[in-house]
């Protein structure tokens, strides 16, 4: 990820995470700083430390589609101060392996990592 959405992610405070399951849409959130704590060698991957995220995990097992929504007023937008971005892709909760190990080494409360493979990035606002 690069450009405007990378700038927004670098300045966002909060990120919404949406999945869909048997009961419809489900939202959880994370702090922007948690995402910024991980720099992966692979482009197109976002890592988020996973504490509970139990419903998110069950949803992703049945439908691995995930969307992230985040914004920052510190970034100049298309029409005014403030820019938002939406990332669409696929995700899974990993509780073992290199991503899980990375997450648990940085955050003692994490049980693994939400690993998102980016497929599309759109600006909002």
Tab-separated table of N, CA, C and O in Angstrom:
chain	number	residue	atom	x	y	z
A	1	UNK	N	0.858	-1.175	0.000
A	1	UNK	CA	0.000	0.000	0.000
A	1	UNK	C	0.898	1.230	0.000
A	1	UNK	O	1.917	1.268	0.677
A	2	UNK	N	0.483	2.215	-0.761
A	2	UNK	CA	1.255	3.448	-0.837
A	2	UNK	C	0.325	4.612	-1.118
A	2	UNK	O	-0.892	4.436	-1.205
A	3	UNK	N	0.889	5.779	-1.245
A	3	UNK	CA	0.110	6.951	-1.615
A	3	UNK	C	-0.790	7.458	-0.508
A	3	UNK	O	-0.478	7.369	0.687
A	4	UNK	N	-1.933	7.995	-0.923
A	4	UNK	CA	-2.856	8.675	-0.020
A	4	UNK	C	-3.357	7.756	1.087
A	4	UNK	O	-3.408	8.147	2.252
A	5	UNK	N	-3.737	6.524	0.761
A	5	UNK	CA	-4.263	5.628	1.802
A	5	UNK	C	-3.185	5.219	2.797
A	5	UNK	O	-3.480	5.053	3.974
A	6	UNK	N	-1.941	5.091	2.351
A	6	UNK	CA	-0.867	4.819	3.300
A	6	UNK	C	-0.696	6.005	4.247
A	6	UNK	O	-0.521	5.833	5.446
A	7	UNK	N	-0.793	7.210	3.712
A	7	UNK	CA	-0.699	8.416	4.537
A	7	UNK	C	-1.834	8.454	5.562
A	7	UNK	O	-1.621	8.796	6.729
A	8	UNK	N	-3.037	8.093	5.138
A	8	UNK	CA	-4.176	8.068	6.060
A	8	UNK	C	-3.943	7.013	7.140
A	8	UNK	O	-4.128	7.278	8.332
A	9	UNK	N	-3.518	5.804	6.752
A	9	UNK	CA	-3.256	4.753	7.738
A	9	UNK	C	-2.161	5.181	8.711
A	9	UNK	O	-2.235	4.894	9.910
A	10	UNK	N	-1.155	5.890	8.222
A	10	UNK	CA	-0.076	6.368	9.085
A	10	UNK	C	-0.557	7.397	10.103
A	10	UNK	O	0.124	7.647	11.093
A	11	UNK	N	-1.727	7.999	9.855
A	11	UNK	CA	-2.237	9.053	10.735
A	11	UNK	C	-3.553	8.720	11.421
A	11	UNK	O	-4.034	9.514	12.217
A	12	UNK	N	-4.134	7.570	11.122
A	12	UNK	CA	-5.432	7.254	11.704
A	12	UNK	C	-5.290	6.806	13.156
A	12	UNK	O	-4.271	6.252	13.552
A	13	UNK	N	-6.305	7.074	13.903
A	13	UNK	CA	-6.327	6.647	15.298
A	13	UNK	C	-7.030	5.307	15.456
A	13	UNK	O	-6.669	4.502	16.298
A	14	UNK	N	-8.007	5.038	14.587
A	14	UNK	CA	-8.927	3.924	14.797
A	14	UNK	C	-9.299	3.310	13.461
A	14	UNK	O	-9.457	4.008	12.472
A	15	UNK	N	-9.451	1.977	13.419
A	15	UNK	CA	-9.788	1.256	12.195
A	15	UNK	C	-10.971	0.328	12.467
A	15	UNK	O	-10.941	-0.455	13.423
A	16	UNK	N	-12.019	0.412	11.639
A	16	UNK	CA	-13.163	-0.498	11.722
A	16	UNK	C	-12.892	-1.702	10.831
A	16	UNK	O	-12.376	-1.565	9.718
A	17	UNK	N	-13.269	-2.881	11.329
A	17	UNK	CA	-13.065	-4.145	10.616
A	17	UNK	C	-14.433	-4.795	10.452
A	17	UNK	O	-15.107	-5.082	11.441
A	18	UNK	N	-14.835	-5.039	9.196
A	18	UNK	CA	-16.150	-5.614	8.913
A	18	UNK	C	-16.019	-6.991	8.281
A	18	UNK	O	-15.234	-7.185	7.355
A	19	UNK	N	-16.807	-7.941	8.810
A	19	UNK	CA	-16.951	-9.268	8.231
A	19	UNK	C	-18.442	-9.561	8.148
A	19	UNK	O	-19.259	-8.796	8.658
A	20	UNK	N	-18.788	-10.683	7.527
A	20	UNK	CA	-20.190	-11.055	7.420
A	20	UNK	C	-20.346	-12.531	7.753
A	20	UNK	O	-19.562	-13.368	7.297
A	21	UNK	N	-21.354	-12.824	8.573
A	21	UNK	CA	-21.602	-14.201	8.978
A	21	UNK	C	-23.069	-14.542	8.900
A	21	UNK	O	-23.861	-13.826	8.276
A	22	UNK	N	-23.444	-15.620	9.554
A	22	UNK	CA	-24.830	-16.093	9.534
A	22	UNK	C	-25.814	-15.053	10.053
A	22	UNK	O	-26.964	-15.019	9.626
A	23	UNK	N	-25.381	-14.201	10.971
A	23	UNK	CA	-26.255	-13.176	11.541
A	23	UNK	C	-26.102	-11.823	10.858
A	23	UNK	O	-26.536	-10.809	11.385
A	24	UNK	N	-25.454	-11.793	9.693
A	24	UNK	CA	-25.281	-10.550	8.957
A	24	UNK	C	-23.937	-9.904	9.220
A	24	UNK	O	-23.001	-10.555	9.688
A	25	UNK	N	-23.831	-8.609	8.939
A	25	UNK	CA	-22.565	-7.894	9.119
A	25	UNK	C	-22.136	-7.872	10.587
A	25	UNK	O	-22.975	-7.832	11.494
A	26	UNK	N	-20.816	-7.872	10.787
A	26	UNK	CA	-20.252	-7.811	12.133
A	26	UNK	C	-19.088	-6.832	12.098
A	26	UNK	O	-18.246	-6.886	11.202
A	27	UNK	N	-19.045	-5.919	13.074
A	27	UNK	CA	-17.979	-4.925	13.155
A	27	UNK	C	-17.175	-5.100	14.431
A	27	UNK	O	-17.739	-5.341	15.497
A	28	UNK	N	-15.869	-4.965	14.294
A	28	UNK	CA	-14.959	-4.834	15.426
A	28	UNK	C	-14.009	-3.700	15.061
A	28	UNK	O	-14.092	-3.143	13.970
A	29	UNK	N	-13.109	-3.364	15.942
A	29	UNK	CA	-12.187	-2.269	15.666
A	29	UNK	C	-10.818	-2.560	16.255
A	29	UNK	O	-10.657	-3.473	17.070
A	30	UNK	N	-9.865	-1.771	15.821
A	30	UNK	CA	-8.520	-1.826	16.376
A	30	UNK	C	-7.936	-0.424	16.323
A	30	UNK	O	-8.442	0.461	15.627
A	31	UNK	N	-6.868	-0.217	17.051
A	31	UNK	CA	-6.160	1.060	17.026
A	31	UNK	C	-5.222	1.089	15.829
A	31	UNK	O	-4.588	0.085	15.492
A	32	UNK	N	-5.114	2.249	15.208
A	32	UNK	CA	-4.207	2.410	14.079
A	32	UNK	C	-2.773	2.064	14.439
A	32	UNK	O	-2.034	1.494	13.637
A	33	UNK	N	-2.380	2.387	15.661
A	33	UNK	CA	-1.017	2.091	16.107
A	33	UNK	C	-0.704	0.605	16.129
A	33	UNK	O	0.449	0.204	15.954
A	34	UNK	N	-1.718	-0.223	16.353
A	34	UNK	CA	-1.499	-1.673	16.337
A	34	UNK	C	-1.118	-2.133	14.933
A	34	UNK	O	-0.255	-2.994	14.764
A	35	UNK	N	-1.749	-1.568	13.916
A	35	UNK	CA	-1.411	-1.932	12.541
A	35	UNK	C	-0.040	-1.383	12.174
A	35	UNK	O	0.768	-2.061	11.544
A	36	UNK	N	0.240	-0.152	12.588
A	36	UNK	CA	1.533	0.462	12.274
A	36	UNK	C	2.697	-0.247	12.956
A	36	UNK	O	3.842	-0.106	12.533
A	37	UNK	N	2.427	-1.041	13.982
A	37	UNK	CA	3.490	-1.758	14.692
A	37	UNK	C	4.120	-2.863	13.849
A	37	UNK	O	5.204	-3.345	14.165
A	38	UNK	N	3.442	-3.247	12.753
A	38	UNK	CA	3.936	-4.345	11.916
A	38	UNK	C	4.307	-3.850	10.531
A	38	UNK	O	3.506	-3.255	9.839
A	39	UNK	N	5.509	-4.131	10.147
A	39	UNK	CA	5.954	-3.891	8.775
A	39	UNK	C	6.321	-5.258	8.208
A	39	UNK	O	7.278	-5.882	8.643
A	40	UNK	N	5.531	-5.750	7.273
A	40	UNK	CA	5.796	-7.064	6.696
A	40	UNK	C	6.638	-6.916	5.437
A	40	UNK	O	6.632	-5.870	4.790
A	41	UNK	N	7.379	-7.966	5.116
A	41	UNK	CA	8.185	-7.957	3.903
A	41	UNK	C	7.315	-8.104	2.665
A	41	UNK	O	7.677	-7.672	1.584
A	42	UNK	N	6.169	-8.743	2.809
A	42	UNK	CA	5.278	-8.941	1.676
A	42	UNK	C	4.394	-7.711	1.489
A	42	UNK	O	3.764	-7.262	2.424
A	43	UNK	N	4.350	-7.205	0.283
A	43	UNK	CA	3.420	-6.111	0.020
A	43	UNK	C	2.025	-6.703	-0.122
A	43	UNK	O	1.862	-7.865	-0.481
A	44	UNK	N	1.049	-5.907	0.203
A	44	UNK	CA	-0.321	-6.363	0.065
A	44	UNK	C	-0.851	-7.149	1.250
A	44	UNK	O	-1.925	-7.735	1.173
A	45	UNK	N	-0.114	-7.146	2.364
A	45	UNK	CA	-0.535	-7.840	3.584
A	45	UNK	C	-0.646	-6.824	4.716
A	45	UNK	O	0.241	-6.002	4.906
A	46	UNK	N	-1.741	-6.898	5.475
A	46	UNK	CA	-1.899	-6.100	6.698
A	46	UNK	C	-2.037	-7.075	7.859
A	46	UNK	O	-2.779	-8.055	7.774
A	47	UNK	N	-1.322	-6.802	8.932
A	47	UNK	CA	-1.400	-7.616	10.149
A	47	UNK	C	-2.022	-6.806	11.267
A	47	UNK	O	-1.675	-5.646	11.474
A	48	UNK	N	-2.923	-7.455	11.988
A	48	UNK	CA	-3.580	-6.840	13.142
A	48	UNK	C	-3.500	-7.842	14.284
A	48	UNK	O	-3.908	-9.000	14.116
A	49	UNK	N	-2.982	-7.444	15.455
A	49	UNK	CA	-2.970	-8.388	16.576
A	49	UNK	C	-4.400	-8.761	16.963
A	49	UNK	O	-5.272	-7.905	17.024
A	50	UNK	N	-4.616	-10.046	17.179
A	50	UNK	CA	-5.955	-10.546	17.497
A	50	UNK	C	-6.017	-10.980	18.946
A	50	UNK	O	-5.299	-11.884	19.359
A	51	UNK	N	-6.877	-10.298	19.707
A	51	UNK	CA	-7.144	-10.702	21.078
A	51	UNK	C	-8.297	-11.685	21.072
A	51	UNK	O	-8.113	-12.881	20.924
A	52	UNK	N	-9.505	-11.166	21.152
A	52	UNK	CA	-10.680	-12.038	21.113
A	52	UNK	C	-11.070	-12.286	19.665
A	52	UNK	O	-10.779	-13.333	19.120
A	53	UNK	N	-11.770	-11.382	19.046
A	53	UNK	CA	-12.172	-11.507	17.640
A	53	UNK	C	-12.798	-12.869	17.341
A	53	UNK	O	-12.630	-13.417	16.249
A	54	UNK	N	-13.520	-13.447	18.294
A	54	UNK	CA	-14.095	-14.783	18.115
A	54	UNK	C	-15.155	-14.823	17.016
A	54	UNK	O	-15.159	-15.739	16.189
A	55	UNK	N	-16.063	-13.844	16.994
A	55	UNK	CA	-17.084	-13.815	15.950
A	55	UNK	C	-16.427	-13.531	14.598
A	55	UNK	O	-16.767	-14.151	13.583
A	56	UNK	N	-15.477	-12.631	14.580
A	56	UNK	CA	-14.733	-12.339	13.352
A	56	UNK	C	-14.088	-13.604	12.809
A	56	UNK	O	-14.169	-13.901	11.612
A	57	UNK	N	-13.462	-14.378	13.683
A	57	UNK	CA	-12.803	-15.614	13.260
A	57	UNK	C	-13.808	-16.608	12.679
A	57	UNK	O	-13.562	-17.198	11.618
A	58	UNK	N	-14.941	-16.775	13.344
A	58	UNK	CA	-15.966	-17.698	12.829
A	58	UNK	C	-16.504	-17.220	11.483
A	58	UNK	O	-16.720	-18.030	10.577
A	59	UNK	N	-16.729	-15.920	11.355
A	59	UNK	CA	-17.201	-15.380	10.079
A	59	UNK	C	-16.197	-15.650	8.959
A	59	UNK	O	-16.577	-16.055	7.857
A	60	UNK	N	-14.920	-15.412	9.236
A	60	UNK	CA	-13.898	-15.579	8.207
A	60	UNK	C	-13.724	-17.029	7.785
A	60	UNK	O	-13.322	-17.299	6.650
A	61	UNK	N	-14.042	-17.972	8.667
A	61	UNK	CA	-13.970	-19.390	8.295
A	61	UNK	C	-15.026	-19.736	7.251
A	61	UNK	O	-14.816	-20.618	6.422
A	62	UNK	N	-16.159	-19.037	7.280
A	62	UNK	CA	-17.251	-19.310	6.343
A	62	UNK	C	-17.211	-18.396	5.119
A	62	UNK	O	-17.669	-18.768	4.046
A	63	UNK	N	-16.720	-17.181	5.324
A	63	UNK	CA	-16.665	-16.177	4.255
A	63	UNK	C	-15.457	-15.303	4.562
A	63	UNK	O	-15.510	-14.463	5.453
A	64	UNK	N	-14.384	-15.501	3.828
A	64	UNK	CA	-13.125	-14.828	4.181
A	64	UNK	C	-13.033	-13.376	3.707
A	64	UNK	O	-11.992	-12.746	3.847
A	65	UNK	N	-14.120	-12.799	3.224
A	65	UNK	CA	-14.125	-11.393	2.809
A	65	UNK	C	-14.072	-10.483	4.037
A	65	UNK	O	-14.753	-10.732	5.035
A	66	UNK	N	-13.269	-9.430	3.948
A	66	UNK	CA	-13.123	-8.480	5.052
A	66	UNK	C	-12.920	-7.089	4.471
A	66	UNK	O	-12.362	-6.935	3.378
A	67	UNK	N	-13.410	-6.086	5.194
A	67	UNK	CA	-13.176	-4.698	4.804
A	67	UNK	C	-12.712	-3.911	6.015
A	67	UNK	O	-13.174	-4.137	7.139
A	68	UNK	N	-11.801	-2.988	5.765
A	68	UNK	CA	-11.307	-2.059	6.776
A	68	UNK	C	-11.718	-0.652	6.363
A	68	UNK	O	-11.659	-0.310	5.176
A	69	UNK	N	-12.116	0.156	7.323
A	69	UNK	CA	-12.460	1.552	7.060
A	69	UNK	C	-11.736	2.407	8.088
A	69	UNK	O	-11.804	2.131	9.287
A	70	UNK	N	-11.038	3.440	7.596
A	70	UNK	CA	-10.279	4.316	8.496
A	70	UNK	C	-10.180	5.700	7.876
A	70	UNK	O	-10.378	5.868	6.668
A	71	UNK	N	-9.912	6.693	8.708
A	71	UNK	CA	-9.856	8.077	8.231
A	71	UNK	C	-8.952	8.900	9.137
A	71	UNK	O	-8.634	8.500	10.250
A	72	UNK	N	-8.565	10.068	8.622
A	72	UNK	CA	-7.785	11.015	9.418
A	72	UNK	C	-8.051	12.430	8.921
A	72	UNK	O	-8.032	12.693	7.719
A	73	UNK	N	-8.273	13.321	9.856
A	73	UNK	CA	-8.424	14.742	9.508
A	73	UNK	C	-7.058	15.404	9.294
A	73	UNK	O	-6.981	16.527	8.819
A	74	UNK	N	-5.983	14.695	9.612
A	74	UNK	CA	-4.638	15.235	9.409
A	74	UNK	C	-4.198	15.157	7.951
A	74	UNK	O	-3.185	15.736	7.580
A	75	UNK	N	-4.942	14.419	7.138
A	75	UNK	CA	-4.582	14.224	5.735
A	75	UNK	C	-5.552	15.007	4.858
A	75	UNK	O	-6.771	14.921	5.042
A	76	UNK	N	-5.016	15.775	3.926
A	76	UNK	CA	-5.852	16.567	3.034
A	76	UNK	C	-6.658	15.640	2.136
A	76	UNK	O	-6.119	14.765	1.471
A	77	UNK	N	-7.972	15.843	2.132
A	77	UNK	CA	-8.870	15.024	1.334
A	77	UNK	C	-9.091	15.582	-0.051
A	77	UNK	O	-8.539	16.629	-0.413
A	78	UNK	N	-9.928	14.924	-0.804
A	78	UNK	CA	-10.237	15.330	-2.170
A	78	UNK	C	-10.943	16.676	-2.198
A	78	UNK	O	-10.641	17.528	-3.029
A	79	UNK	N	-11.902	16.862	-1.277
A	79	UNK	CA	-12.714	18.077	-1.295
A	79	UNK	C	-12.547	18.960	-0.063
A	79	UNK	O	-13.048	20.070	-0.050
A	80	UNK	N	-11.894	18.441	0.962
A	80	UNK	CA	-11.736	19.224	2.191
A	80	UNK	C	-10.673	18.558	3.063
A	80	UNK	O	-10.103	17.544	2.698
A	81	UNK	N	-10.475	19.142	4.235
A	81	UNK	CA	-9.550	18.541	5.183
A	81	UNK	C	-10.129	17.232	5.680
A	81	UNK	O	-11.282	17.162	6.082
A	82	UNK	N	-9.355	16.200	5.624
A	82	UNK	CA	-9.775	14.881	6.065
A	82	UNK	C	-9.926	13.929	4.900
A	82	UNK	O	-10.442	14.291	3.848
A	83	UNK	N	-9.393	12.733	5.085
A	83	UNK	CA	-9.464	11.710	4.043
A	83	UNK	C	-9.761	10.374	4.692
A	83	UNK	O	-9.270	10.092	5.782
A	84	UNK	N	-10.556	9.566	4.036
A	84	UNK	CA	-10.838	8.211	4.495
A	84	UNK	C	-10.445	7.213	3.429
A	84	UNK	O	-10.289	7.558	2.259
A	85	UNK	N	-10.292	5.957	3.838
A	85	UNK	CA	-9.951	4.887	2.908
A	85	UNK	C	-10.666	3.610	3.315
A	85	UNK	O	-10.931	3.373	4.499
A	86	UNK	N	-10.961	2.792	2.322
A	86	UNK	CA	-11.553	1.480	2.536
A	86	UNK	C	-10.659	0.451	1.861
A	86	UNK	O	-10.298	0.614	0.693
A	87	UNK	N	-10.287	-0.568	2.601
A	87	UNK	CA	-9.502	-1.677	2.063
A	87	UNK	C	-10.389	-2.906	2.050
A	87	UNK	O	-11.003	-3.249	3.058
A	88	UNK	N	-10.476	-3.563	0.901
A	88	UNK	CA	-11.222	-4.802	0.752
A	88	UNK	C	-10.236	-5.921	0.454
A	88	UNK	O	-9.258	-5.724	-0.265
A	89	UNK	N	-10.521	-7.102	1.003
A	89	UNK	CA	-9.653	-8.233	0.740
A	89	UNK	C	-10.154	-9.485	1.419
A	89	UNK	O	-11.341	-9.608	1.730
A	90	UNK	N	-9.234	-10.399	1.646
A	90	UNK	CA	-9.541	-11.642	2.339
A	90	UNK	C	-8.747	-11.694	3.626
A	90	UNK	O	-7.682	-11.087	3.736
A	91	UNK	N	-9.288	-12.413	4.608
A	91	UNK	CA	-8.611	-12.460	5.895
A	91	UNK	C	-8.760	-13.791	6.584
A	91	UNK	O	-9.636	-14.590	6.253
A	92	UNK	N	-7.877	-14.010	7.538
A	92	UNK	CA	-7.957	-15.176	8.407
A	92	UNK	C	-7.253	-14.855	9.713
A	92	UNK	O	-6.332	-14.046	9.753
A	93	UNK	N	-7.715	-15.503	10.772
A	93	UNK	CA	-7.031	-15.408	12.065
A	93	UNK	C	-6.023	-16.542	12.114
A	93	UNK	O	-6.378	-17.708	11.937
A	94	UNK	N	-4.765	-16.199	12.309
A	94	UNK	CA	-3.708	-17.205	12.445
A	94	UNK	C	-3.245	-17.231	13.898
A	94	UNK	O	-2.862	-16.188	14.436
A	95	UNK	N	-3.304	-18.410	14.505
A	95	UNK	CA	-2.876	-18.551	15.904
A	95	UNK	C	-1.543	-19.288	16.014
A	95	UNK	O	-1.057	-19.521	17.122
A	96	UNK	N	-0.957	-19.653	14.890
A	96	UNK	CA	0.384	-20.231	14.876
A	96	UNK	C	1.059	-19.806	13.581
A	96	UNK	O	0.395	-19.376	12.631
A	97	UNK	N	2.368	-19.893	13.554
A	97	UNK	CA	3.121	-19.482	12.377
A	97	UNK	C	3.770	-18.127	12.567
A	97	UNK	O	3.667	-17.515	13.628
A	98	UNK	N	4.430	-17.657	11.499
A	98	UNK	CA	5.251	-16.443	11.633
A	98	UNK	C	4.440	-15.204	11.977
A	98	UNK	O	4.888	-14.376	12.767
A	99	UNK	N	3.243	-15.044	11.401
A	99	UNK	CA	2.457	-13.848	11.704
A	99	UNK	C	1.919	-13.880	13.131
A	99	UNK	O	1.922	-12.861	13.827
A	100	UNK	N	1.459	-15.028	13.566
A	100	UNK	CA	0.984	-15.164	14.944
A	100	UNK	C	2.128	-14.916	15.917
A	100	UNK	O	1.967	-14.223	16.929
A	101	UNK	N	3.295	-15.474	15.615
A	101	UNK	CA	4.469	-15.275	16.478
A	101	UNK	C	4.855	-13.805	16.549
A	101	UNK	O	5.198	-13.292	17.621
A	102	UNK	N	4.794	-13.116	15.423
A	102	UNK	CA	5.114	-11.689	15.398
A	102	UNK	C	4.134	-10.906	16.271
A	102	UNK	O	4.537	-10.054	17.065
A	103	UNK	N	2.848	-11.215	16.139
A	103	UNK	CA	1.827	-10.500	16.917
A	103	UNK	C	1.988	-10.754	18.408
A	103	UNK	O	1.933	-9.822	19.215
A	104	UNK	N	2.178	-12.013	18.804
A	104	UNK	CA	2.284	-12.331	20.235
A	104	UNK	C	3.593	-11.840	20.830
A	104	UNK	O	3.653	-11.579	22.027
A	105	UNK	N	4.622	-11.678	20.009
A	105	UNK	CA	5.887	-11.152	20.534
A	105	UNK	C	5.794	-9.655	20.826
A	105	UNK	O	6.467	-9.156	21.718
A	106	UNK	N	4.943	-8.937	20.083
A	106	UNK	CA	4.788	-7.491	20.301
A	106	UNK	C	3.680	-7.147	21.286
A	106	UNK	O	3.723	-6.110	21.929
A	107	UNK	N	2.654	-8.011	21.361
A	107	UNK	CA	1.500	-7.737	22.210
A	107	UNK	C	1.196	-8.978	23.036
A	107	UNK	O	0.682	-9.968	22.508
A	108	UNK	N	1.481	-8.915	24.327
A	108	UNK	CA	1.335	-10.089	25.198
A	108	UNK	C	-0.120	-10.574	25.293
A	108	UNK	O	-0.357	-11.741	25.549
A	109	UNK	N	-1.074	-9.700	25.050
A	109	UNK	CA	-2.484	-10.062	25.134
A	109	UNK	C	-2.995	-10.738	23.868
A	109	UNK	O	-4.089	-11.300	23.853
A	110	UNK	N	-2.230	-10.704	22.773
A	110	UNK	CA	-2.691	-11.266	21.499
A	110	UNK	C	-2.615	-12.789	21.522
A	110	UNK	O	-1.682	-13.370	22.076
A	111	UNK	N	-3.587	-13.420	20.894
A	111	UNK	CA	-3.566	-14.877	20.739
A	111	UNK	C	-3.126	-15.269	19.339
A	111	UNK	O	-2.975	-16.437	19.012
A	112	UNK	N	-2.927	-14.277	18.486
A	112	UNK	CA	-2.500	-14.499	17.116
A	112	UNK	C	-2.645	-13.219	16.321
A	112	UNK	O	-2.619	-12.131	16.890
A	113	UNK	N	-2.807	-13.377	15.003
A	113	UNK	CA	-2.892	-12.214	14.123
A	113	UNK	C	-4.043	-12.369	13.141
A	113	UNK	O	-4.291	-13.471	12.632
A	114	UNK	N	-4.731	-11.268	12.884
A	114	UNK	CA	-5.654	-11.190	11.768
A	114	UNK	C	-4.792	-10.798	10.567
A	114	UNK	O	-4.167	-9.738	10.563
A	115	UNK	N	-4.718	-11.687	9.582
A	115	UNK	CA	-3.892	-11.476	8.395
A	115	UNK	C	-4.828	-11.152	7.234
A	115	UNK	O	-5.689	-11.950	6.881
A	116	UNK	N	-4.640	-9.967	6.658
A	116	UNK	CA	-5.500	-9.507	5.569
A	116	UNK	C	-4.671	-9.365	4.303
A	116	UNK	O	-3.627	-8.706	4.307
A	117	UNK	N	-5.144	-9.991	3.247
A	117	UNK	CA	-4.544	-9.836	1.924
A	117	UNK	C	-5.362	-8.803	1.167
A	117	UNK	O	-6.567	-8.992	0.939
A	118	UNK	N	-4.726	-7.703	0.811
A	118	UNK	CA	-5.402	-6.578	0.167
A	118	UNK	C	-5.729	-6.931	-1.286
A	118	UNK	O	-4.867	-7.401	-2.020
A	119	UNK	N	-6.985	-6.666	-1.667
A	119	UNK	CA	-7.398	-6.833	-3.056
A	119	UNK	C	-7.768	-5.506	-3.709
A	119	UNK	O	-7.566	-5.335	-4.897
A	120	UNK	N	-8.321	-4.587	-2.920
A	120	UNK	CA	-8.756	-3.302	-3.465
A	120	UNK	C	-8.647	-2.225	-2.396
A	120	UNK	O	-8.939	-2.466	-1.235
A	121	UNK	N	-8.247	-1.028	-2.833
A	121	UNK	CA	-8.159	0.133	-1.949
A	121	UNK	C	-8.899	1.275	-2.617
A	121	UNK	O	-8.647	1.598	-3.778
A	122	UNK	N	-9.829	1.901	-1.872
A	122	UNK	CA	-10.590	3.049	-2.373
A	122	UNK	C	-10.515	4.182	-1.369
A	122	UNK	O	-10.531	3.945	-0.173
A	123	UNK	N	-10.469	5.407	-1.872
A	123	UNK	CA	-10.559	6.548	-0.973
A	123	UNK	C	-12.023	6.830	-0.678
A	123	UNK	O	-12.912	6.512	-1.458
A	124	UNK	N	-12.266	7.432	0.478
A	124	UNK	CA	-13.597	7.823	0.945
A	124	UNK	C	-13.524	9.304	1.338
A	124	UNK	O	-12.463	9.814	1.599
A	125	UNK	N	-14.660	9.922	1.465
A	125	UNK	CA	-14.809	11.314	1.876
A	125	UNK	C	-14.378	12.218	0.753
A	125	UNK	O	-13.698	12.895	0.460
